[in-house]
Short mmCIF file of C-alpha atoms in Angstrom, two decimals:
data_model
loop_
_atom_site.label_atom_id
_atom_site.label_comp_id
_atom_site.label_asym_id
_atom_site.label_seq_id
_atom_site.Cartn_x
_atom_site.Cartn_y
_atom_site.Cartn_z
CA UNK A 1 54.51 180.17 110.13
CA UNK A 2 57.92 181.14 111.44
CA UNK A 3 60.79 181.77 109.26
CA UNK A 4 64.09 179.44 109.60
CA UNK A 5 67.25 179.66 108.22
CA UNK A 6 69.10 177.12 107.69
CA UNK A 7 71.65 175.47 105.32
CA UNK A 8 70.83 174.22 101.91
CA UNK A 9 70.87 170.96 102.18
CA UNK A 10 68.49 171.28 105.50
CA UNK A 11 66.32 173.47 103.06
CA UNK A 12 65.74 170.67 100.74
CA UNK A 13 65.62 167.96 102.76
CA UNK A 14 62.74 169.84 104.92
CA UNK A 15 60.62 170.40 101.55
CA UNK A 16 60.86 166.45 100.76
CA UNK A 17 60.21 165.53 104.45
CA UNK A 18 57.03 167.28 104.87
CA UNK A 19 55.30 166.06 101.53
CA UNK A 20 56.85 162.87 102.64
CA UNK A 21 55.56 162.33 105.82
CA UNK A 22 51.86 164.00 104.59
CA UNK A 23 52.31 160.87 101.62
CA UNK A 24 53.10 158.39 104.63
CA UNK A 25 49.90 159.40 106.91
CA UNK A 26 47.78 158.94 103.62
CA UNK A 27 49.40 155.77 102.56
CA UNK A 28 48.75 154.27 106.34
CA UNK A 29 45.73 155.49 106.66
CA UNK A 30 44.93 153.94 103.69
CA UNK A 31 46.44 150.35 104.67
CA UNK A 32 44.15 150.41 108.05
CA UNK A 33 41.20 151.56 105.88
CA UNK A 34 41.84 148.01 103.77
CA UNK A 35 41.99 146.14 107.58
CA UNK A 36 39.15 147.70 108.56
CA UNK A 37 37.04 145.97 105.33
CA UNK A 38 38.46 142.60 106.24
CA UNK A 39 38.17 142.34 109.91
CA UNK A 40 34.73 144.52 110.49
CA UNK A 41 36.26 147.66 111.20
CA UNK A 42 34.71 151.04 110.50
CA UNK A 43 37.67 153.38 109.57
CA UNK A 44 35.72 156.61 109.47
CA UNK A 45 35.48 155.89 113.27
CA UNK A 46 38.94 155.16 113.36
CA UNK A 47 40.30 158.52 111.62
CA UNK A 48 37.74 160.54 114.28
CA UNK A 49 39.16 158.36 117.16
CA UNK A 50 43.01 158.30 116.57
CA UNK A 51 42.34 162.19 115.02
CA UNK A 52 41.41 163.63 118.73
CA UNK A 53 44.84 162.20 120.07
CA UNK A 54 46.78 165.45 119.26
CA UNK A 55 49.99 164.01 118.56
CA UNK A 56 48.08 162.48 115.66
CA UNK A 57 45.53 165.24 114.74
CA UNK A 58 42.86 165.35 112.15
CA UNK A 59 44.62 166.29 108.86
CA UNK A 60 45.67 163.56 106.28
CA UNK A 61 44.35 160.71 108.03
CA UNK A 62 41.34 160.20 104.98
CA UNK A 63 40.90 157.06 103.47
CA UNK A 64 40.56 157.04 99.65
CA UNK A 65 41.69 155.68 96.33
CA UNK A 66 45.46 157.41 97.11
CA UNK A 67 47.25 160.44 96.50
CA UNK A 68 48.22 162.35 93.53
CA UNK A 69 49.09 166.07 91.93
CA UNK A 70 52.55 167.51 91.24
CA UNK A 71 54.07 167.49 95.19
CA UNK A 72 53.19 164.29 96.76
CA UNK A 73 54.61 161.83 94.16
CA UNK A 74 57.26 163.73 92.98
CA UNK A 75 58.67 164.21 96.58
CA UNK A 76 58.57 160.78 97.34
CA UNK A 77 59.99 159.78 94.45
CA UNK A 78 63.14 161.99 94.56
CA UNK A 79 63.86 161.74 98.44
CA UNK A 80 63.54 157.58 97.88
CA UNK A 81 66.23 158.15 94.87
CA UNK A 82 68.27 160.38 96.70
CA UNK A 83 68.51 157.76 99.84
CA UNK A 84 69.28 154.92 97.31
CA UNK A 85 72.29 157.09 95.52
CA UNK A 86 73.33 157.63 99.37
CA UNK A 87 73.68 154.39 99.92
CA UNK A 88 70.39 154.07 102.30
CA UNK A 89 67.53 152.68 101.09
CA UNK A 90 64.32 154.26 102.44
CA UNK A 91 62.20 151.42 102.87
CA UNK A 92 58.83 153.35 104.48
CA UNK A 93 58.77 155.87 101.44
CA UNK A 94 59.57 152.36 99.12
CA UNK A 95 56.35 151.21 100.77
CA UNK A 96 54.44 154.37 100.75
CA UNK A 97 54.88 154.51 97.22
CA UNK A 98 53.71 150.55 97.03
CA UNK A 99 50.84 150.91 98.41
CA UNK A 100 49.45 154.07 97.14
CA UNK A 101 49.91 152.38 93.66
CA UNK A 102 47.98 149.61 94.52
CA UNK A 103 44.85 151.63 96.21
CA UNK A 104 44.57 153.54 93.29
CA UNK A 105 43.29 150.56 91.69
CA UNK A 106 41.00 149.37 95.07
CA UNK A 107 37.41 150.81 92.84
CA UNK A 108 38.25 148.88 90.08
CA UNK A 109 38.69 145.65 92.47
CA UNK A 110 35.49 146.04 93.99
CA UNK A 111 33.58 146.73 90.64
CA UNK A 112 34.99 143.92 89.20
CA UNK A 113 33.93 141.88 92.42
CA UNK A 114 30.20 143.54 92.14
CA UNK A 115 29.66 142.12 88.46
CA UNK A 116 31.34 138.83 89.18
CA UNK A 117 34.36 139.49 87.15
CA UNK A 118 33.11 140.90 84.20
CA UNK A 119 32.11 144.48 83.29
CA UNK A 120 32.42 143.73 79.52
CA UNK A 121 29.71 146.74 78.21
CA UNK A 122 29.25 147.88 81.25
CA UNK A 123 27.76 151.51 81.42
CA UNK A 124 30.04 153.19 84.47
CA UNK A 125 29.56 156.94 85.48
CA UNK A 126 32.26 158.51 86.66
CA UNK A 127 32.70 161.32 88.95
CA UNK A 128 35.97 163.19 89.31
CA UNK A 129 38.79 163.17 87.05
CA UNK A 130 41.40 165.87 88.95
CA UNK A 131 43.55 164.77 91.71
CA UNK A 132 42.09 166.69 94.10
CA UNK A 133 39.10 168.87 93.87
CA UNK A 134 39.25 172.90 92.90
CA UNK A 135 41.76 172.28 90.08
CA UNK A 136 42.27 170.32 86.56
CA UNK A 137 45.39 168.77 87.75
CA UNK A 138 44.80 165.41 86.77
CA UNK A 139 48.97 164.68 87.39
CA UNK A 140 49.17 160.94 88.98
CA UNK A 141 45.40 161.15 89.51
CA UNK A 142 43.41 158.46 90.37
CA UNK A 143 40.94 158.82 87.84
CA UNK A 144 43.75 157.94 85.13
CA UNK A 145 44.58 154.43 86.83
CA UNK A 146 40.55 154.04 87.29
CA UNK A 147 39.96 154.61 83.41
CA UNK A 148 42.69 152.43 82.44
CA UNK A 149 41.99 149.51 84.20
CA UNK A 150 37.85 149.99 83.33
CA UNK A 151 38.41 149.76 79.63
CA UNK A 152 40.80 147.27 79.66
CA UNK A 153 37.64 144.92 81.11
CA UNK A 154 35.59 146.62 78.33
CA UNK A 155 33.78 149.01 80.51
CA UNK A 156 32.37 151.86 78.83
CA UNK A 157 32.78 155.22 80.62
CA UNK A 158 31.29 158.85 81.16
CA UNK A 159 32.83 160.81 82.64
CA UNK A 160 32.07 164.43 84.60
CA UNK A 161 34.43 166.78 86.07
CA UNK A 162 33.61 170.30 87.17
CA UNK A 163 37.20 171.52 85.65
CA UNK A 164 39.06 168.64 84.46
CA UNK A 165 37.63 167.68 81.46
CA UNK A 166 39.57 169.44 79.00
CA UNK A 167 42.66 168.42 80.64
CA UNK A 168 41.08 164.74 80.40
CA UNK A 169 40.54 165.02 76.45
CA UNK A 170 43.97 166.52 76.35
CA UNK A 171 45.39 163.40 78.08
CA UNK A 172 43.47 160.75 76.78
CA UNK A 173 41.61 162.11 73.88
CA UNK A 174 37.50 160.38 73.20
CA UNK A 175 38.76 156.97 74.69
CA UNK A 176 35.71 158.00 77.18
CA UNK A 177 32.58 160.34 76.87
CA UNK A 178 32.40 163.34 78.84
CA UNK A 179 28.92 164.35 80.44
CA UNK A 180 27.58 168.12 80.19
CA UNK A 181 26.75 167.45 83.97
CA UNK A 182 27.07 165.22 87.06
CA UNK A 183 23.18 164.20 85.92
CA UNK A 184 23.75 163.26 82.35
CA UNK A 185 26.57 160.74 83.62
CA UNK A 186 24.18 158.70 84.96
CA UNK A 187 21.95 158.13 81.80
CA UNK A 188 21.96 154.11 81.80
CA UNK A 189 24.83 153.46 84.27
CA UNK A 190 24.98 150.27 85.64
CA UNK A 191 26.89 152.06 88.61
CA UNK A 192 28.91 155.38 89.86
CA UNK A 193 32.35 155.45 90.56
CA UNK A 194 32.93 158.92 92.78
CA UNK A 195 36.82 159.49 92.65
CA UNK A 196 37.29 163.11 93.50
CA UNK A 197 35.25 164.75 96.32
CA UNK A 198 33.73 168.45 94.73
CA UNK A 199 31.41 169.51 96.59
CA UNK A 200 28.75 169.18 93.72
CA UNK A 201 29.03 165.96 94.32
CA UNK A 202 28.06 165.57 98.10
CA UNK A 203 24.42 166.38 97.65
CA UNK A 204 23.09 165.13 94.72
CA UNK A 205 19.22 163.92 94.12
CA UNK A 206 19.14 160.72 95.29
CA UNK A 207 15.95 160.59 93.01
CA UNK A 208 17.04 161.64 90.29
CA UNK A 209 19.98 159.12 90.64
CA UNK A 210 17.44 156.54 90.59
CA UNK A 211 15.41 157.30 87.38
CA UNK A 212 18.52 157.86 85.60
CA UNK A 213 20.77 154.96 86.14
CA UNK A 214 20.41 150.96 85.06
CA UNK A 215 21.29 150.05 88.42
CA UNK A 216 21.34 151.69 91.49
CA UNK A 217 25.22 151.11 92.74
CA UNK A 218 27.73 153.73 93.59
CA UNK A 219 31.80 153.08 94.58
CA UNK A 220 32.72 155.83 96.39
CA UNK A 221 36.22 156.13 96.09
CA UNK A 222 36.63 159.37 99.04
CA UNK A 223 33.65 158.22 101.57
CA UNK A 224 31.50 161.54 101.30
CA UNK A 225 28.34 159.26 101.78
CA UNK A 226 26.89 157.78 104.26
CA UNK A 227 26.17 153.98 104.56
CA UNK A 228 22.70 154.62 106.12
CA UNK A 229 21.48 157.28 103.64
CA UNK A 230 22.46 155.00 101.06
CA UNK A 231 20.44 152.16 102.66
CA UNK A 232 17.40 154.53 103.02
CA UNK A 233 17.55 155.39 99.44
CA UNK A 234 17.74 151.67 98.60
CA UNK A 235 21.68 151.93 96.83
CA UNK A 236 24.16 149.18 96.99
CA UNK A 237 27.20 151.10 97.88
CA UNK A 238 30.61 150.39 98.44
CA UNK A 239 33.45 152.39 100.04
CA UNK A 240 36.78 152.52 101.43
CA UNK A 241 37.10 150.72 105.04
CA UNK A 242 33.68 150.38 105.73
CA UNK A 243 31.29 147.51 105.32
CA UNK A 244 29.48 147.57 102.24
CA UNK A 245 25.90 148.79 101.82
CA UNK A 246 23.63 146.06 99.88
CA UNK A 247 19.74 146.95 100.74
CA UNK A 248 18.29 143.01 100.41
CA UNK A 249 20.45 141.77 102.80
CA UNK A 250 18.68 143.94 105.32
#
């Protein structure tokens, strides 16, 4: 990277811009993955296609369950007040914000729309508590949002985390159980709710998946599966921006 000088004011501004604009490509990409469910799309073959125009690239253009961590939402935040003390309203960031708020809680609208509107007892793994994987940063995570809105429909929760699971208990206290492994969150789970992508996660035993759970139904909340595995092991699975997977229908 080069080095710049340049003003104060420039300095700062440049720091809020770049997390900024990295929220807004997430936040977008995230609006056309929601498109893509209702009109047929397949946005995994939209990030690859509008990724190889190089104005675009390939970074931040992942559909998921939204954005959080320490940088991201803070940035936002404080370039969106600064505008509005200014005088000028930032209405992109306003909407940035909007939506990543409301995808956070896209999982929990599809599991409620799996189980016909009720998930009272329901036994839900759950995969991923950090923000992002290779840290227990759990800071605007996802997973929070997720748990929240699961218990309030009486869902009953394990959860697993490489890292994060002290950090969980330190946030949240017993309110859920925490699994030993990715494995033992599966014991009698009427489904899976992936939320942060480690890379323990991407290969599991498909097998094993089945003896364990209830039910065999995964929401995966970062699209590390594919639809056509999933079908070939005989899962019902849901994603973000893609059609979902439900083996009697084919």
């Amino acid at each position: 990277h080069p080095l710049l000088f340049m003003d104060i004011p420039s300095a700062e501004m440049t720091k809020y811009a770049a997390n900024s604009m990295l929220a807004t490509k997430i936040s977008f990409m995230n609006e056309i993955a929601n498109l893509c469910e209702i009109v047929g799309a397949d946005v995994n073959m939209v990030r690859k296609g509008i990724g190889t125009d190089s104005r675009i690239g390939p970074k931040f253009i992942y559909a998921g369950v939204g954005y959080g961590g320490s940088c991201f939402p803070k940035d936002v935040k404080a370039l969106i007040k600064t505008a509005e003390d200014s005088g000028y309203p930032l209405q992109i960031l306003r909407a940035v914000e909007q939506v990543n708020n409301r995808q956070k809680s896209v999982l929990v609208d599809k599991i409620l729309h799996h189980f016909s509107g009720n998930i009272q007892d329901k036994q839900i793994a759950l995969w991923g508590l950090s923000f992002k994987p290779q840290t227990d940063d759990m800071r605007e995570a996802p997973s929070l949002v997720v748990i929240e809105q699961l218990l309030k429909h009486g869902a009953r929760i394990k959860a697993y985390d490489p890292v994060a699971m002290e950090e969980c208990r330190r946030r949240i206290g017993n309110v859920i159980e925490y699994a030993k492994d990715l494995y033992e969150a599966l014991i009698d789970a009427d489904a899976v709710v992936l939320v942060t992508e480690w890379p323990e996660f991407r290969l599991p035993n498909f097998k094993v998946m089945e003896k364990l759970m209830r039910s065999k139904v995964v929401f995966d909340g970062r699209n590390i599966y594919e639809p056509a595995e999933m079908l070939e092991n005989g899962f019902t699975y849901y994603s973000i921006g893609r059609k979902p997977v439900v083996p009697t229908e084919y």
